[in-house]
mmCIF file of C-alpha atoms in Angstrom:
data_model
loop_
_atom_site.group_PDB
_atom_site.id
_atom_site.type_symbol
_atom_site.label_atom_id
_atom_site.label_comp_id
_atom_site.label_asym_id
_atom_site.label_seq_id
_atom_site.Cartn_x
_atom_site.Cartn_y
_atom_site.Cartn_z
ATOM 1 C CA UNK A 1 0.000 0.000 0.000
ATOM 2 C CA UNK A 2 1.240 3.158 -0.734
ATOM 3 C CA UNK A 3 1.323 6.540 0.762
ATOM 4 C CA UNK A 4 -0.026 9.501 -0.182
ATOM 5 C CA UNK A 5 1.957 12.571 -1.973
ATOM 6 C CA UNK A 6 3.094 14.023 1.659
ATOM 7 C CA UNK A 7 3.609 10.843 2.713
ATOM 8 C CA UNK A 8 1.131 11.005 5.419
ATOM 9 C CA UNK A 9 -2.288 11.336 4.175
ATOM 10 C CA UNK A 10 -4.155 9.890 1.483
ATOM 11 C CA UNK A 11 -3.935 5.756 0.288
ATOM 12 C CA UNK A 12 -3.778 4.324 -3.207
ATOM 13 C CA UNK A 13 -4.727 0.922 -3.777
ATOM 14 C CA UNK A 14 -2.094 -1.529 -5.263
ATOM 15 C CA UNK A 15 -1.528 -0.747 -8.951
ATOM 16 C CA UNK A 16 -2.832 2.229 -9.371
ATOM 17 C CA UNK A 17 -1.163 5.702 -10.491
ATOM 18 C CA UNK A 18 -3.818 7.544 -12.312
ATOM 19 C CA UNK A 19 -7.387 8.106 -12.703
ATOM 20 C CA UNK A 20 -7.934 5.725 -15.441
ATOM 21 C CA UNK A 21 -6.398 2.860 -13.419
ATOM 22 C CA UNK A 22 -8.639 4.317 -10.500
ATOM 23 C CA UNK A 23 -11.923 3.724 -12.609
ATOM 24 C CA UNK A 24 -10.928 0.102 -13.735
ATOM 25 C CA UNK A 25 -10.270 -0.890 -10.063
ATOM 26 C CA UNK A 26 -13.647 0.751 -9.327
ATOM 27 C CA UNK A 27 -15.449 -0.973 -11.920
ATOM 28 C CA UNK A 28 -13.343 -4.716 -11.149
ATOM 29 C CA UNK A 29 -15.440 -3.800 -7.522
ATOM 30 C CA UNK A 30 -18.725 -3.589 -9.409
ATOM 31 C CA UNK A 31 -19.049 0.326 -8.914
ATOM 32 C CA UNK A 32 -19.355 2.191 -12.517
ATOM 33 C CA UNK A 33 -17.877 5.210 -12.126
ATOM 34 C CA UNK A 34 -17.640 8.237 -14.690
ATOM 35 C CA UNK A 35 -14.334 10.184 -15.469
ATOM 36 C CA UNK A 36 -15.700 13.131 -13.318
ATOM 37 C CA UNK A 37 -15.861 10.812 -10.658
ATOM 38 C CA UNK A 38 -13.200 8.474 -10.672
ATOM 39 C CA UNK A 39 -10.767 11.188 -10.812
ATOM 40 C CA UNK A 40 -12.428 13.461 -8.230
ATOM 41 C CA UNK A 41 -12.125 9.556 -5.773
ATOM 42 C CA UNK A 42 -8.155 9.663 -7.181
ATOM 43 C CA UNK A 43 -7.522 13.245 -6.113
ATOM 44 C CA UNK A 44 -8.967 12.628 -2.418
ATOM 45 C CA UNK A 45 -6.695 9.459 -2.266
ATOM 46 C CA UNK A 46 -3.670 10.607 -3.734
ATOM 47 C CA UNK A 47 -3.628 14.553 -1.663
ATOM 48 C CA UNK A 48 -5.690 12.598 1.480
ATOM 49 C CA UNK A 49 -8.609 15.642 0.783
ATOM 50 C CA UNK A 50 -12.396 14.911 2.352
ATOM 51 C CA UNK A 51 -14.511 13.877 -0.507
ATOM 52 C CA UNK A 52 -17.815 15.846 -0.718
ATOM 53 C CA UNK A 53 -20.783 13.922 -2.891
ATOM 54 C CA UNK A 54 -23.633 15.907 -3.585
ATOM 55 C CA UNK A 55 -26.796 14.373 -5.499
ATOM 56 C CA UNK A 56 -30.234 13.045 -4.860
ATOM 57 C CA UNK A 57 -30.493 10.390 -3.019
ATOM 58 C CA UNK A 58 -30.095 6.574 -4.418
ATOM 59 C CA UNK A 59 -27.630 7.889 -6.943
ATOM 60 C CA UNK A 60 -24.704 6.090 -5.212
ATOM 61 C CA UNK A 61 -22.747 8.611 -2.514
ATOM 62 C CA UNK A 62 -22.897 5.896 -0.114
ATOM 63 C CA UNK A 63 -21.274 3.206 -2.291
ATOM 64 C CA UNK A 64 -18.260 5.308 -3.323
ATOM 65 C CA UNK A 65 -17.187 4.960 0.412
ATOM 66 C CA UNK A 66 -18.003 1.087 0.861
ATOM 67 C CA UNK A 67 -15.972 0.484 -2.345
ATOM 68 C CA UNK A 68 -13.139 2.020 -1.169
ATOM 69 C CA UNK A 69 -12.845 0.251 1.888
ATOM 70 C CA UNK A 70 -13.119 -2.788 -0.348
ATOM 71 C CA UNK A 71 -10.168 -2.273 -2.425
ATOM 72 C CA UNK A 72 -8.289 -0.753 0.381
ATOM 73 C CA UNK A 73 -8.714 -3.564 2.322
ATOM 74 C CA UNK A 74 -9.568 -1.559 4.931
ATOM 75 C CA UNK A 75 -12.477 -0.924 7.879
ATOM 76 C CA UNK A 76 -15.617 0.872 7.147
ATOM 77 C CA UNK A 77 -16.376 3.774 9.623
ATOM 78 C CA UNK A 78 -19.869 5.435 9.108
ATOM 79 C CA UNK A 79 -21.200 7.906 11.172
ATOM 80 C CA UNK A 80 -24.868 8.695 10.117
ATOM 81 C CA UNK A 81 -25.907 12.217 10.735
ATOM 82 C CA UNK A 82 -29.135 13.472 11.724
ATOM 83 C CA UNK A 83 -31.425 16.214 13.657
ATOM 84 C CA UNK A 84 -29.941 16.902 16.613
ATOM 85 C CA UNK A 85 -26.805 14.749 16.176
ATOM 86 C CA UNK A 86 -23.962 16.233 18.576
ATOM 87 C CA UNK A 87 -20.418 15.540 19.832
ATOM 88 C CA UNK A 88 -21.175 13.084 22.190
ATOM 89 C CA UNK A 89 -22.879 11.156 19.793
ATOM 90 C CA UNK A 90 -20.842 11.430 16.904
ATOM 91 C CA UNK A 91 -17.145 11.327 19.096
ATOM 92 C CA UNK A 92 -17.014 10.152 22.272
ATOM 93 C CA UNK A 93 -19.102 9.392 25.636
ATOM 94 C CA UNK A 94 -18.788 7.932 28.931
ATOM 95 C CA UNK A 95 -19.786 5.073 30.485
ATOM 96 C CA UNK A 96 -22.321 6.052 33.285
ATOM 97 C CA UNK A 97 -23.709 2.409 34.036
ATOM 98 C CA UNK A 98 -20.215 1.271 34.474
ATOM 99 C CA UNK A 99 -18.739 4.362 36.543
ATOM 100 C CA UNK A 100 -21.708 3.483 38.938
ATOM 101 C CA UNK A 101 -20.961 0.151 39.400
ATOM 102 C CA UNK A 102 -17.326 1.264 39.810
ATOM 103 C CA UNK A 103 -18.507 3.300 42.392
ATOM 104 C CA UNK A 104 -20.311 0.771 43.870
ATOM 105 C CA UNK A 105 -17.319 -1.642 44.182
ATOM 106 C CA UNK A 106 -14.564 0.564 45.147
ATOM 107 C CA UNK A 107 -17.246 2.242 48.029
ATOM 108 C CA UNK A 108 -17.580 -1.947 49.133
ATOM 109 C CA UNK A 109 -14.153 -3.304 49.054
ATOM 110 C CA UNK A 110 -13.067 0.460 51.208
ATOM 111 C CA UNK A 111 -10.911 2.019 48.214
ATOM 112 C CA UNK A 112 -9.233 4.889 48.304
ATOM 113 C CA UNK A 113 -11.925 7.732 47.196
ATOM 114 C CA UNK A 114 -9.430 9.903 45.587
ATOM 115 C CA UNK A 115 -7.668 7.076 43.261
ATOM 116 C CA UNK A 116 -11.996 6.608 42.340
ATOM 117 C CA UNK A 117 -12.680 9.695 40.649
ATOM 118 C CA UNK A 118 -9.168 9.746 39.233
ATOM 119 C CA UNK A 119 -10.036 5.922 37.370
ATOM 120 C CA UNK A 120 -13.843 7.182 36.799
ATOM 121 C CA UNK A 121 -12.817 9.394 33.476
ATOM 122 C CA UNK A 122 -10.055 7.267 32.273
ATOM 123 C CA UNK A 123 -9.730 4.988 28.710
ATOM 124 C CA UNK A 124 -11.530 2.766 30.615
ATOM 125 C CA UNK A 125 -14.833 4.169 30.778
ATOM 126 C CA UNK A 126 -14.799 5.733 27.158
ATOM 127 C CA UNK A 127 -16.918 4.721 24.639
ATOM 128 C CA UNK A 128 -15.130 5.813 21.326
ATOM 129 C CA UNK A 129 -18.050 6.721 18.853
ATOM 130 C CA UNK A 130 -17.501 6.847 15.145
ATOM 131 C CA UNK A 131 -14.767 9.593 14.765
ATOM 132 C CA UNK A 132 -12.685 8.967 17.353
ATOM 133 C CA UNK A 133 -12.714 5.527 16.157
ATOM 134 C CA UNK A 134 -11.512 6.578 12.947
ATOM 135 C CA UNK A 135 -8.783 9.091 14.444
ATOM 136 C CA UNK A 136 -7.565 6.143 16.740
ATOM 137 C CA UNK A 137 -7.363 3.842 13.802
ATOM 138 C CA UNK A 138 -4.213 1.757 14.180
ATOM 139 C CA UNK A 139 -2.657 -0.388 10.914
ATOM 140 C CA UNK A 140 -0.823 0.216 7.670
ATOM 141 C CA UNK A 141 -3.978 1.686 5.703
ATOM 142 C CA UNK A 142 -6.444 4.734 7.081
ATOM 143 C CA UNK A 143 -10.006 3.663 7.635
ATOM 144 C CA UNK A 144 -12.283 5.038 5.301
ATOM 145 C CA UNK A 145 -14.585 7.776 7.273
ATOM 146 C CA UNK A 146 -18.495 7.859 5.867
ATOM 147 C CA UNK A 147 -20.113 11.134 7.439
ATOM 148 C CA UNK A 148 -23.241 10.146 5.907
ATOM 149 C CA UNK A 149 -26.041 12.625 4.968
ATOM 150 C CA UNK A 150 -24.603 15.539 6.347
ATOM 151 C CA UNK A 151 -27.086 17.822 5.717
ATOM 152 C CA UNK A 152 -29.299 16.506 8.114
ATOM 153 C CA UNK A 153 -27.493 17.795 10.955
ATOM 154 C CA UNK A 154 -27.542 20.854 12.309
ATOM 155 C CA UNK A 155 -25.124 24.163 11.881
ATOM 156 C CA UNK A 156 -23.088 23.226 15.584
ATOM 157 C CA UNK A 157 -22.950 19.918 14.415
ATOM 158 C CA UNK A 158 -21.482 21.102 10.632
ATOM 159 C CA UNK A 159 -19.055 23.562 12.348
ATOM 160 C CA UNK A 160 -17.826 20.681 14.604
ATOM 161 C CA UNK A 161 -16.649 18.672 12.052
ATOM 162 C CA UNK A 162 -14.857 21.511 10.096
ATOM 163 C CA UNK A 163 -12.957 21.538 13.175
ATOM 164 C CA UNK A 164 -12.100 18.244 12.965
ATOM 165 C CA UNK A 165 -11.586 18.011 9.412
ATOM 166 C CA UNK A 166 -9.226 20.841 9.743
ATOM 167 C CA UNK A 167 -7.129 19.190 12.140
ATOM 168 C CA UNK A 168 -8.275 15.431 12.700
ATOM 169 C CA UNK A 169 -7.907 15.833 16.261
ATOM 170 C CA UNK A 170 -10.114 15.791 19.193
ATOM 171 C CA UNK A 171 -9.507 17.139 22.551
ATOM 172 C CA UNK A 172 -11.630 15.008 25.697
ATOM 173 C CA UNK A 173 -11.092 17.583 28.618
ATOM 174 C CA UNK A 174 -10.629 14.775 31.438
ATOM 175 C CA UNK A 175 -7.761 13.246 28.954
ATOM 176 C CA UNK A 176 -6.203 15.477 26.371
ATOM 177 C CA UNK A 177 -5.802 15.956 22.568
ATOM 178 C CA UNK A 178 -6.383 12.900 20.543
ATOM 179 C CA UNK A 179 -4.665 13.130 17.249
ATOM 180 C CA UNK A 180 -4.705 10.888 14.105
ATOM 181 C CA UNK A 181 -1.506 9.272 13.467
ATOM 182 C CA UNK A 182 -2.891 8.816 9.883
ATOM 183 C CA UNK A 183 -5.921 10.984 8.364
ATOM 184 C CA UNK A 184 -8.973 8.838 7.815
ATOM 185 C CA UNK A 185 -10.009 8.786 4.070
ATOM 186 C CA UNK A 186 -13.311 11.203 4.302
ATOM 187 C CA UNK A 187 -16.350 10.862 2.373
ATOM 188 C CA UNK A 188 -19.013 12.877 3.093
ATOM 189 C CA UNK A 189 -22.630 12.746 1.550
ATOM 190 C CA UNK A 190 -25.315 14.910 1.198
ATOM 191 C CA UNK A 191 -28.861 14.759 -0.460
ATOM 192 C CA UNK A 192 -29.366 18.447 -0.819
ATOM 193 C CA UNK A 193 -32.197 18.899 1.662
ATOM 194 C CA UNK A 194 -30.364 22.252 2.898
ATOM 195 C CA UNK A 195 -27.058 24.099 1.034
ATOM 196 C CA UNK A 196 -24.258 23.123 3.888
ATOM 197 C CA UNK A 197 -21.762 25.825 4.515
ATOM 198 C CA UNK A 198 -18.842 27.005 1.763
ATOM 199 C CA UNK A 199 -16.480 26.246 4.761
ATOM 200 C CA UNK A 200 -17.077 22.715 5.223
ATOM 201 C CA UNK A 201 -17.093 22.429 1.226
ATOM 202 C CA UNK A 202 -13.608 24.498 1.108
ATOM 203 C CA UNK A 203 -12.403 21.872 3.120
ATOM 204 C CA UNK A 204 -12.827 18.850 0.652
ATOM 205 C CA UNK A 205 -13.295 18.057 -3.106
ATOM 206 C CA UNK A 206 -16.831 18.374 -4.158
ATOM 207 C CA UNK A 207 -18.371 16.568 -6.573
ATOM 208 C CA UNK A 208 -22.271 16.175 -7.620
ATOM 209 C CA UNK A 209 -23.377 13.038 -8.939
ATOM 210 C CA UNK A 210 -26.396 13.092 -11.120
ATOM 211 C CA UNK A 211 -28.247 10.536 -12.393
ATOM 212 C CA UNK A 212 -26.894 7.942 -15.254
ATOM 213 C CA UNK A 213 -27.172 8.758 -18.413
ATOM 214 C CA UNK A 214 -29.445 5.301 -19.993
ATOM 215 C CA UNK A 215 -26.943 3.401 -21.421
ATOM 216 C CA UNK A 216 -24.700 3.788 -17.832
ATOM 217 C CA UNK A 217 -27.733 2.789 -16.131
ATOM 218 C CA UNK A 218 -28.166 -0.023 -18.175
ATOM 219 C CA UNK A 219 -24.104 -1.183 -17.596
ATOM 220 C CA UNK A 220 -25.074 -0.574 -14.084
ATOM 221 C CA UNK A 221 -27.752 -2.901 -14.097
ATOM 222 C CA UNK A 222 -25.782 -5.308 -15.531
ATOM 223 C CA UNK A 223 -22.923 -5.889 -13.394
ATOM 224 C CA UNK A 224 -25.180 -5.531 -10.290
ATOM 225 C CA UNK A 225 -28.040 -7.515 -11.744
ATOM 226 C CA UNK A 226 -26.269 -10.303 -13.803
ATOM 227 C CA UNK A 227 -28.691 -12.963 -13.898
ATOM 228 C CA UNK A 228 -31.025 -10.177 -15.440
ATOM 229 C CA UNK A 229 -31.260 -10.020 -19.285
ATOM 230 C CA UNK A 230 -29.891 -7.285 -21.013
ATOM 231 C CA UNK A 231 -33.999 -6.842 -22.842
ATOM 232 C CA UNK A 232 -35.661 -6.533 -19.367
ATOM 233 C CA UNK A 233 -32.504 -4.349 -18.069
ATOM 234 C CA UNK A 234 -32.494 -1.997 -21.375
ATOM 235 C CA UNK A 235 -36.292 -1.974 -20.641
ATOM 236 C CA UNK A 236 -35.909 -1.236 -16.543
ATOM 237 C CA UNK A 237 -33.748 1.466 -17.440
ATOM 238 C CA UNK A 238 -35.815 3.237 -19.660
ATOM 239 C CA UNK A 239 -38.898 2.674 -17.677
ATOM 240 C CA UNK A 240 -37.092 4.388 -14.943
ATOM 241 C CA UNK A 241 -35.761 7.058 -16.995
ATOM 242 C CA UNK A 242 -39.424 7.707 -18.359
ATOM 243 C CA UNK A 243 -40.401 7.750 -14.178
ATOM 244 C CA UNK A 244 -37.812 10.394 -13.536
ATOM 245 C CA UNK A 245 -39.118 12.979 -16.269
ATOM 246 C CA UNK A 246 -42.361 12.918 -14.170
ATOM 247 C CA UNK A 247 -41.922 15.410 -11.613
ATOM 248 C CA UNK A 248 -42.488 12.654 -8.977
ATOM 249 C CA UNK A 249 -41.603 13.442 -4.909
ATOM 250 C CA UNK A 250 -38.898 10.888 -4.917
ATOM 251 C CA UNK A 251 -37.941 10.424 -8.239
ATOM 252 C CA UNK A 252 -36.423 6.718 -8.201
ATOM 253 C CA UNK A 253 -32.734 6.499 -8.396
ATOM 254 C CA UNK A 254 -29.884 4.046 -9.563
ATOM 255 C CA UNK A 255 -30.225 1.688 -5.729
ATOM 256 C CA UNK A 256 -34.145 1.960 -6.803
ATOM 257 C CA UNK A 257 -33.282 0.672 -10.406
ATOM 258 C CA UNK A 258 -31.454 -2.236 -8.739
ATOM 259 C CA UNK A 259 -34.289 -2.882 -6.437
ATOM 260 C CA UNK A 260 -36.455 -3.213 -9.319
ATOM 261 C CA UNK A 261 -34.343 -5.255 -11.473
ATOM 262 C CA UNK A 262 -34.145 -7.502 -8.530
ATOM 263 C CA UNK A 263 -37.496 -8.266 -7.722
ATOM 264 C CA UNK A 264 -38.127 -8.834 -11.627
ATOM 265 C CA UNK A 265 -35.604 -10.864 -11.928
ATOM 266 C CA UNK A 266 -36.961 -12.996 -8.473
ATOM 267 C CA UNK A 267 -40.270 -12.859 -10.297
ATOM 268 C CA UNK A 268 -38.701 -14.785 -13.253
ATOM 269 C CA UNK A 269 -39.397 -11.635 -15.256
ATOM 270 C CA UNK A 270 -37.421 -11.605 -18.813
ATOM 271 C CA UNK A 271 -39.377 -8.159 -20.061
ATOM 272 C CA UNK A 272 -41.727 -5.517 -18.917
ATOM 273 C CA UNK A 273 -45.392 -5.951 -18.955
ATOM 274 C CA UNK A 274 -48.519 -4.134 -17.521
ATOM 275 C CA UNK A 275 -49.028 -6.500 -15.107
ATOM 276 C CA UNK A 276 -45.415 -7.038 -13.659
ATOM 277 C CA UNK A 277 -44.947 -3.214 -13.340
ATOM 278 C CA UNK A 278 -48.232 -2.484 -11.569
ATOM 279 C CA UNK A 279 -47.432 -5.379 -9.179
ATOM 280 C CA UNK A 280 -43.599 -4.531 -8.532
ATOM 281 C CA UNK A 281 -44.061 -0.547 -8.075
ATOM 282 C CA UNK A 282 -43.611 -0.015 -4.645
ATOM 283 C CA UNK A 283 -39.971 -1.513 -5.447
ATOM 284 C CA UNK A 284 -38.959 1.505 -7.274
ATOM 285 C CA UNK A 285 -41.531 4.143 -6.092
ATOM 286 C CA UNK A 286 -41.741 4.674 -2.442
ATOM 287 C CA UNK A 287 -44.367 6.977 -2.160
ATOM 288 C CA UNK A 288 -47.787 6.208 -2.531
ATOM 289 C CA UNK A 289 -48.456 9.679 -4.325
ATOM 290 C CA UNK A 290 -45.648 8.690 -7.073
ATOM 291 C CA UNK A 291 -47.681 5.245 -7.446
ATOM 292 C CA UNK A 292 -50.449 6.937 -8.095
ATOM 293 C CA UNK A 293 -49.319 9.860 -10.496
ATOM 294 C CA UNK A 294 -47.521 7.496 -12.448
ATOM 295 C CA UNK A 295 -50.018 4.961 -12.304
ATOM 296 C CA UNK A 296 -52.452 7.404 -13.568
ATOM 297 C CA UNK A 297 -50.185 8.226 -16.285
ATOM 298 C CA UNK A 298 -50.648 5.235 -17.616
ATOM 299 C CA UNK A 299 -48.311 1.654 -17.193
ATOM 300 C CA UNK A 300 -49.124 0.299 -20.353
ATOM 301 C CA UNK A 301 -47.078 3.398 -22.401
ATOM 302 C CA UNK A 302 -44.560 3.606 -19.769
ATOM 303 C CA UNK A 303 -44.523 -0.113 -20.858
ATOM 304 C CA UNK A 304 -44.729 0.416 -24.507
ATOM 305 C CA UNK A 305 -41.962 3.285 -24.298
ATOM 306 C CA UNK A 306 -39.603 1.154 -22.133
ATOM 307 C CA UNK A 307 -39.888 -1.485 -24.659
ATOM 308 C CA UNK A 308 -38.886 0.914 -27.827
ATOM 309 C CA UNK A 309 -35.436 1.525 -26.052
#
């Protein structure tokens, strides 16, 4: 494994030295990547920058980070922001049921009270939450770091973790500064529900990932699906495609496409029909009020146009 260009951050898998060499790994790991992509993925390995995917959601954010702890051969870290997500939650907490049993022990056996509340707030009662796990990370490769959704959390939370991004250290009052020895590799997602600060974003590489163009889609579908046939995957695709054009809530995306190839495929589908579509929608719509509107639009042409592609 080597190191990145200063030696300390960053990883590059085995065999690889560009960006094309980058997207052929990805793709040998069944994730499809563009050129805007695999080369934004290369920059954050080789200068050890946080990654920043934007896009809706089901377009594949998530994935980028799961595949690279695949071909670094290397742990999976993911800390999954939300509403009222804080420090505690997100770094570090302590122990409280076992301090009091501590407590309870030590007060039995007669120990020495001052020695108690030294031991109460040491390693020993820590609970390391996802990013000090990743900043205590011991071995030849850095973990890869998911902050997952971050738009969900709040603007403390967001400032937080440009602190820590900044820096990739943590300071616990009762014990000191906790520093990585090795930067994490840092992907963050977001779906867009709110615009997240231009200082978090200054901190990484950004990159939005749209939706698949139909004949990506379709290669996607393929190596995910295989057992599916390339009629009934040309034919998912463009159904979906067709889906997305129709100012839905949730438009489906590429994990929906997946879904629905899946189930089709379970079904012992080999093309599209009325029928199959009508009784498989809630695998690629997940709102009843998309059923309906494209329901009412009518299944037999999104059928019809699906099966012209």
């Amino acid at each position: 494994m080597s190191s990145g260009a200063n030696g300390r951050r960053g990883a590059m898998p085995p065999g690889v030295t560009n960006a094309v060499e980058l997207q052929k790994k990805l793709g040998e790991h069944d994730y499809l990547a563009d050129e805007g992509l695999s080369t934004a993925i290369y920059l954050t390995l080789r200068l050890g920058r946080p990654l920043f995917l934007e896009g809706e959601a089901g377009v594949g954010k998530t994935e980028v980070a799961k595949v690279l702890s695949r071909i670094l051969d290397t742990p999976l870290i993911r800390l999954q922001c939300y509403e009222g997500i804080d420090v505690y939650q997100a770094v570090y907490e302590w122990d409280y049921a076992r301090q009091l049993l501590h407590i309870r022990a030590t007060e039995a056996l007669g120990g020495d009270r001052e020695n108690l509340e030294r031991d109460l707030y040491s390693r020993e009662f820590l609970i390391s939450r996802p990013l000090l796990q990743a900043l205590e990370h011991e071995g030849e490769t850095p973990p890869v770091l998911l902050i997952d959704e971050v738009d969900r959390s709040d603007d403390e939370f967001e400032a937080f973790l440009l602190e820590i991004l900044s820096d990739f250290s943590v300071t616990i009052p009762e014990i000191g500064t906790i520093r990585a020895e090795r930067p994490p590799i840092v992907v963050l997602t977001s779906n867009r529900t709110r615009e997240v600060h231009d200082a978090l974003k200054r901190r990484c590489l950004y990159f939005y990932i749209e939706h698949p163009g139909f004949e990506r889609e379709v290669e996607i579908v393929r190596v995910r699906v295989p057992e599916a046939e390339e009629r009934l995957a040309r034919q998912v695709a463009a159904a979906v495609g067709r889906m997305r054009r129709m100012d839905l809530y949730k438009p489906p995306g590429v994990a929906e496409t997946i879904d629905w190839t899946r189930a089709l495929v379970a079904l012992g589908a080999r093309e599209l029909d009325e029928r199959l579509v009508e009784a498989t929608l809630g695998s690629v719509l997940k709102y009843h009020e998309d059923q309906q509107r494209t329901t009412a639009a009518g299944l037999a042409a999104l059928v019809a146009g699906a099966r012209g592609a």
